[in-house]
Tab-separated table of N, CA and C in Angstrom:
chain	number	residue	atom	x	y	z
T	229	MET	N	139.158	-150.430	108.975
T	229	MET	CA	140.574	-150.412	109.337
T	229	MET	C	141.414	-150.349	108.058
T	230	PRO	N	142.334	-149.400	107.965
T	230	PRO	CA	143.182	-149.281	106.779
T	230	PRO	C	144.117	-150.476	106.648
T	231	LEU	N	144.564	-150.714	105.422
T	231	LEU	CA	145.534	-151.786	105.189
T	231	LEU	C	146.871	-151.397	105.778
T	232	MET	N	147.614	-152.412	106.190
T	232	MET	CA	148.971	-152.146	106.657
T	232	MET	C	149.842	-153.337	106.328
T	233	LEU	N	151.130	-153.108	106.319
T	233	LEU	CA	152.093	-154.166	106.055
T	233	LEU	C	152.449	-154.821	107.388
T	234	SER	N	152.005	-156.052	107.551
T	234	SER	CA	152.162	-156.702	108.857
T	234	SER	C	153.625	-156.977	109.200
T	235	LYS	N	154.442	-157.344	108.227
T	235	LYS	CA	155.857	-157.596	108.522
T	235	LYS	C	156.566	-156.305	108.923
T	236	THR	N	156.207	-155.221	108.271
T	236	THR	CA	156.786	-153.925	108.639
T	236	THR	C	156.341	-153.537	110.044
T	237	TYR	N	155.065	-153.730	110.328
T	237	TYR	CA	154.523	-153.435	111.652
T	237	TYR	C	155.269	-154.245	112.720
T	238	ASP	N	155.423	-155.553	112.478
T	238	ASP	CA	156.133	-156.415	113.433
T	238	ASP	C	157.584	-155.979	113.604
T	239	ALA	N	158.230	-155.617	112.507
T	239	ALA	CA	159.635	-155.192	112.577
T	239	ALA	C	159.771	-153.895	113.366
T	240	LEU	N	158.841	-152.974	113.152
T	240	LEU	CA	158.903	-151.710	113.894
T	240	LEU	C	158.650	-151.936	115.381
T	241	LEU	N	157.721	-152.839	115.700
T	241	LEU	CA	157.491	-153.173	117.111
T	241	LEU	C	158.738	-153.795	117.718
T	242	SER	N	159.376	-154.703	116.972
T	242	SER	CA	160.595	-155.355	117.459
T	242	SER	C	161.731	-154.352	117.653
T	243	ALA	N	161.722	-153.299	116.847
T	243	ALA	CA	162.767	-152.287	116.943
T	243	ALA	C	162.512	-151.303	118.076
T	244	GLY	N	161.352	-151.417	118.720
T	244	GLY	CA	161.084	-150.586	119.882
T	244	GLY	C	160.090	-149.460	119.651
T	245	ALA	N	159.453	-149.411	118.473
T	245	ALA	CA	158.455	-148.365	118.243
T	245	ALA	C	157.192	-148.695	119.032
T	246	SER	N	156.464	-147.648	119.376
T	246	SER	CA	155.196	-147.884	120.074
T	246	SER	C	154.197	-148.492	119.086
T	247	ASP	N	153.156	-149.107	119.646
T	247	ASP	CA	152.143	-149.749	118.808
T	247	ASP	C	151.508	-148.743	117.851
T	248	ASP	N	151.171	-147.565	118.343
T	248	ASP	CA	150.529	-146.548	117.495
T	248	ASP	C	151.447	-146.099	116.360
T	249	LYS	N	152.699	-145.811	116.705
T	249	LYS	CA	153.634	-145.345	115.670
T	249	LYS	C	153.942	-146.451	114.669
T	250	ALA	N	154.082	-147.690	115.120
T	250	ALA	CA	154.340	-148.804	114.213
T	250	ALA	C	153.153	-149.008	113.279
T	251	ARG	N	151.949	-148.920	113.809
T	251	ARG	CA	150.738	-149.087	113.001
T	251	ARG	C	150.630	-147.970	111.954
T	252	GLU	N	150.837	-146.718	112.372
T	252	GLU	CA	150.752	-145.586	111.445
T	252	GLU	C	151.786	-145.711	110.319
T	253	ALA	N	153.000	-146.078	110.687
T	253	ALA	CA	154.055	-146.215	109.674
T	253	ALA	C	153.743	-147.361	108.708
T	254	ALA	N	153.269	-148.478	109.220
T	254	ALA	CA	152.933	-149.624	108.364
T	254	ALA	C	151.756	-149.297	107.450
T	255	GLU	N	150.793	-148.542	107.957
T	255	GLU	CA	149.654	-148.125	107.126
T	255	GLU	C	150.109	-147.147	106.045
T	256	GLU	N	150.992	-146.225	106.412
T	256	GLU	CA	151.488	-145.258	105.432
T	256	GLU	C	152.264	-145.965	104.317
T	257	LEU	N	153.099	-146.906	104.686
T	257	LEU	CA	153.846	-147.660	103.677
T	257	LEU	C	152.908	-148.490	102.801
T	258	ALA	N	151.866	-149.049	103.389
T	258	ALA	CA	150.892	-149.821	102.608
T	258	ALA	C	150.193	-148.920	101.597
T	259	ASP	N	149.905	-147.686	102.006
T	259	ASP	CA	149.269	-146.747	101.079
T	259	ASP	C	150.204	-146.417	99.925
T	260	TYR	N	151.490	-146.214	100.199
T	260	TYR	CA	152.455	-145.960	99.124
T	260	TYR	C	152.546	-147.168	98.194
T	261	GLU	N	152.543	-148.359	98.768
T	261	GLU	CA	152.607	-149.576	97.943
T	261	GLU	C	151.371	-149.672	97.042
T	262	ARG	N	150.207	-149.347	97.592
T	262	ARG	CA	148.968	-149.371	96.800
T	262	ARG	C	149.044	-148.362	95.665
T	263	ARG	N	149.535	-147.159	95.979
T	263	ARG	CA	149.642	-146.121	94.945
T	263	ARG	C	150.637	-146.514	93.865
T	264	LEU	N	151.750	-147.116	94.238
T	264	LEU	CA	152.732	-147.564	93.254
T	264	LEU	C	152.160	-148.673	92.366
T	265	ALA	N	151.394	-149.576	92.959
T	265	ALA	CA	150.765	-150.639	92.168
T	265	ALA	C	149.765	-150.043	91.178
T	266	SER	N	149.044	-149.017	91.616
T	266	SER	CA	148.098	-148.341	90.729
T	266	SER	C	148.829	-147.665	89.573
T	267	LEU	N	149.935	-146.995	89.875
T	267	LEU	CA	150.732	-146.360	88.821
T	267	LEU	C	151.294	-147.394	87.858
T	268	ASP	N	151.736	-148.518	88.383
T	268	ASP	CA	152.273	-149.588	87.549
T	268	ASP	C	151.201	-150.105	86.587
T	269	ALA	N	149.983	-150.279	87.083
T	269	ALA	CA	148.890	-150.742	86.225
T	269	ALA	C	148.573	-149.698	85.158
T	270	ARG	N	148.592	-148.427	85.533
T	270	ARG	CA	148.327	-147.368	84.553
T	270	ARG	C	149.425	-147.319	83.500
T	271	LEU	N	150.678	-147.520	83.899
T	271	LEU	CA	151.778	-147.544	82.944
T	271	LEU	C	151.652	-148.726	81.991
T	272	ASP	N	151.200	-149.866	82.499
T	272	ASP	CA	150.978	-151.029	81.634
T	272	ASP	C	149.914	-150.721	80.581
T	273	ARG	N	148.820	-150.063	80.994
T	273	ARG	CA	147.774	-149.697	80.039
T	273	ARG	C	148.295	-148.688	79.023
T	274	LEU	N	149.103	-147.735	79.478
T	274	LEU	CA	149.688	-146.744	78.588
T	274	LEU	C	150.616	-147.410	77.581
T	275	ASP	N	151.413	-148.358	78.047
T	275	ASP	CA	152.329	-149.086	77.167
T	275	ASP	C	151.553	-149.859	76.102
T	276	ALA	N	150.452	-150.488	76.491
T	276	ALA	CA	149.628	-151.214	75.526
T	276	ALA	C	149.025	-150.251	74.505
T	277	GLY	N	148.588	-149.090	74.965
T	277	GLY	CA	148.038	-148.089	74.060
T	277	GLY	C	149.082	-147.570	73.082
T	278	LEU	N	150.299	-147.362	73.570
T	278	LEU	CA	151.379	-146.901	72.694
T	278	LEU	C	151.747	-147.963	71.667
T	279	ALA	N	151.719	-149.226	72.051
T	279	ALA	CA	152.007	-150.303	71.105
T	279	ALA	C	150.955	-150.323	69.994
T	280	ALA	N	149.699	-150.143	70.357
T	280	ALA	CA	148.636	-150.097	69.360
T	280	ALA	C	148.811	-148.874	68.458
T	281	PHE	N	149.186	-147.746	69.041
T	281	PHE	CA	149.406	-146.528	68.255
T	281	PHE	C	150.554	-146.724	67.273
T	282	ARG	N	151.665	-147.322	67.738
T	282	ARG	CA	152.803	-147.581	66.851
T	282	ARG	C	152.390	-148.468	65.687
T	283	SER	N	151.604	-149.479	65.974
T	283	SER	CA	151.136	-150.386	64.928
T	283	SER	C	150.285	-149.637	63.905
T	284	GLU	N	149.391	-148.788	64.381
T	284	GLU	CA	148.531	-148.007	63.485
T	284	GLU	C	149.361	-147.046	62.638
T	285	VAL	N	150.348	-146.392	63.231
T	285	VAL	CA	151.208	-145.473	62.483
T	285	VAL	C	151.974	-146.233	61.409
T	286	LYS	N	152.454	-147.410	61.749
T	286	LYS	CA	153.196	-148.225	60.782
T	286	LYS	C	152.317	-148.568	59.587
T	287	VAL	N	151.070	-148.953	59.831
T	287	VAL	CA	150.144	-149.285	58.750
T	287	VAL	C	149.872	-148.054	57.901
T	288	ARG	N	149.578	-146.943	58.553
T	288	ARG	CA	149.271	-145.715	57.805
T	288	ARG	C	150.481	-145.216	57.028
T	289	PHE	N	151.670	-145.354	57.589
T	289	PHE	CA	152.867	-144.935	56.876
T	289	PHE	C	153.076	-145.803	55.646
T	290	GLY	N	152.769	-147.086	55.759
T	290	GLY	CA	152.870	-147.982	54.611
T	290	GLY	C	151.914	-147.572	53.500
T	291	VAL	N	150.691	-147.241	53.856
T	291	VAL	CA	149.706	-146.789	52.868
T	291	VAL	C	150.154	-145.471	52.253
T	292	LEU	N	150.660	-144.564	53.066
T	292	LEU	CA	151.138	-143.274	52.565
T	292	LEU	C	152.307	-143.462	51.601
T	293	THR	N	153.221	-144.357	51.918
T	293	THR	CA	154.356	-144.640	51.041
T	293	THR	C	153.876	-145.207	49.710
T	294	TRP	N	152.921	-146.129	49.778
T	294	TRP	CA	152.358	-146.711	48.568
T	294	TRP	C	151.686	-145.629	47.719
T	295	ALA	N	150.902	-144.750	48.335
T	295	ALA	CA	150.203	-143.691	47.610
T	295	ALA	C	151.198	-142.714	46.979
T	296	ALA	N	152.259	-142.374	47.684
T	296	ALA	CA	153.270	-141.474	47.139
T	296	ALA	C	153.973	-142.124	45.949
T	297	GLY	N	154.214	-143.421	46.018
T	297	GLY	CA	154.842	-144.135	44.909
T	297	GLY	C	153.960	-144.140	43.671
T	298	VAL	N	152.669	-144.407	43.848
T	298	VAL	CA	151.728	-144.392	42.728
T	298	VAL	C	151.655	-142.987	42.129
T	299	ASN	N	151.609	-141.977	42.991
T	299	ASN	CA	151.561	-140.596	42.524
T	299	ASN	C	152.818	-140.251	41.732
T	300	ALA	N	153.978	-140.638	42.214
T	300	ALA	CA	155.229	-140.355	41.512
T	300	ALA	C	155.257	-141.067	40.154
T	301	ALA	N	154.823	-142.314	40.107
T	301	ALA	CA	154.807	-143.058	38.846
T	301	ALA	C	153.854	-142.411	37.844
T	302	ALA	N	152.677	-142.002	38.305
T	302	ALA	CA	151.715	-141.354	37.418
T	302	ALA	C	152.255	-140.023	36.917
T	303	THR	N	152.891	-139.263	37.789
T	303	THR	CA	153.462	-137.974	37.382
T	303	THR	C	154.554	-138.171	36.345
T	304	ILE	N	155.411	-139.129	36.528
T	304	ILE	CA	156.489	-139.416	35.568
T	304	ILE	C	155.904	-139.862	34.235
T	305	ALA	N	154.865	-140.702	34.292
T	305	ALA	CA	154.231	-141.154	33.048
T	305	ALA	C	153.603	-139.989	32.296
T	306	ILE	N	152.912	-139.107	32.993
T	306	ILE	CA	152.270	-137.962	32.358
T	306	ILE	C	153.341	-137.022	31.776
T	307	LEU	N	154.391	-136.754	32.527
T	307	LEU	CA	155.467	-135.909	32.012
T	307	LEU	C	156.140	-136.533	30.808
T	308	GLY	N	156.301	-137.850	30.843
T	308	GLY	CA	156.891	-138.542	29.700
T	308	GLY	C	156.043	-138.377	28.453
T	309	VAL	N	154.723	-138.509	28.584
T	309	VAL	CA	153.832	-138.344	27.440
T	309	VAL	C	153.862	-136.894	26.962
T	310	LEU	N	153.811	-135.939	27.867
T	310	LEU	CA	153.789	-134.528	27.481
T	310	LEU	C	155.111	-134.084	26.852
T	311	LEU	N	156.220	-134.524	27.375
T	311	LEU	CA	157.526	-134.118	26.837
T	311	LEU	C	157.899	-134.879	25.570
T	312	HIS	N	157.309	-136.029	25.335
T	312	HIS	CA	157.624	-136.839	24.171
T	312	HIS	C	156.807	-136.388	22.959
T	313	HIS	N	155.714	-135.746	23.178
T	313	HIS	CA	154.834	-135.322	22.090
T	313	HIS	C	155.535	-134.268	21.217
T	314	PRO	N	155.541	-134.460	19.859
T	314	PRO	CA	156.224	-133.490	18.990
T	314	PRO	C	155.563	-132.155	18.874
């Protein structure tokens, strides 16, 4: 038996829907709720993955900045020695 939303089923019966139509509608809504919960869980996993990616990019950007700074300092030092030589 498929899942259904019992309060929705009861409300539809109270509103005058037939048992079959109330059951089908409650089952359909339960399926949408299940699918939305699944999407929500997938979005949570995606968000966690993006947070990890951002952290990794931040670390790598820091290393890249440090390497560029060392390279610039070495280049300036070498140019200073070459241009200072008589």
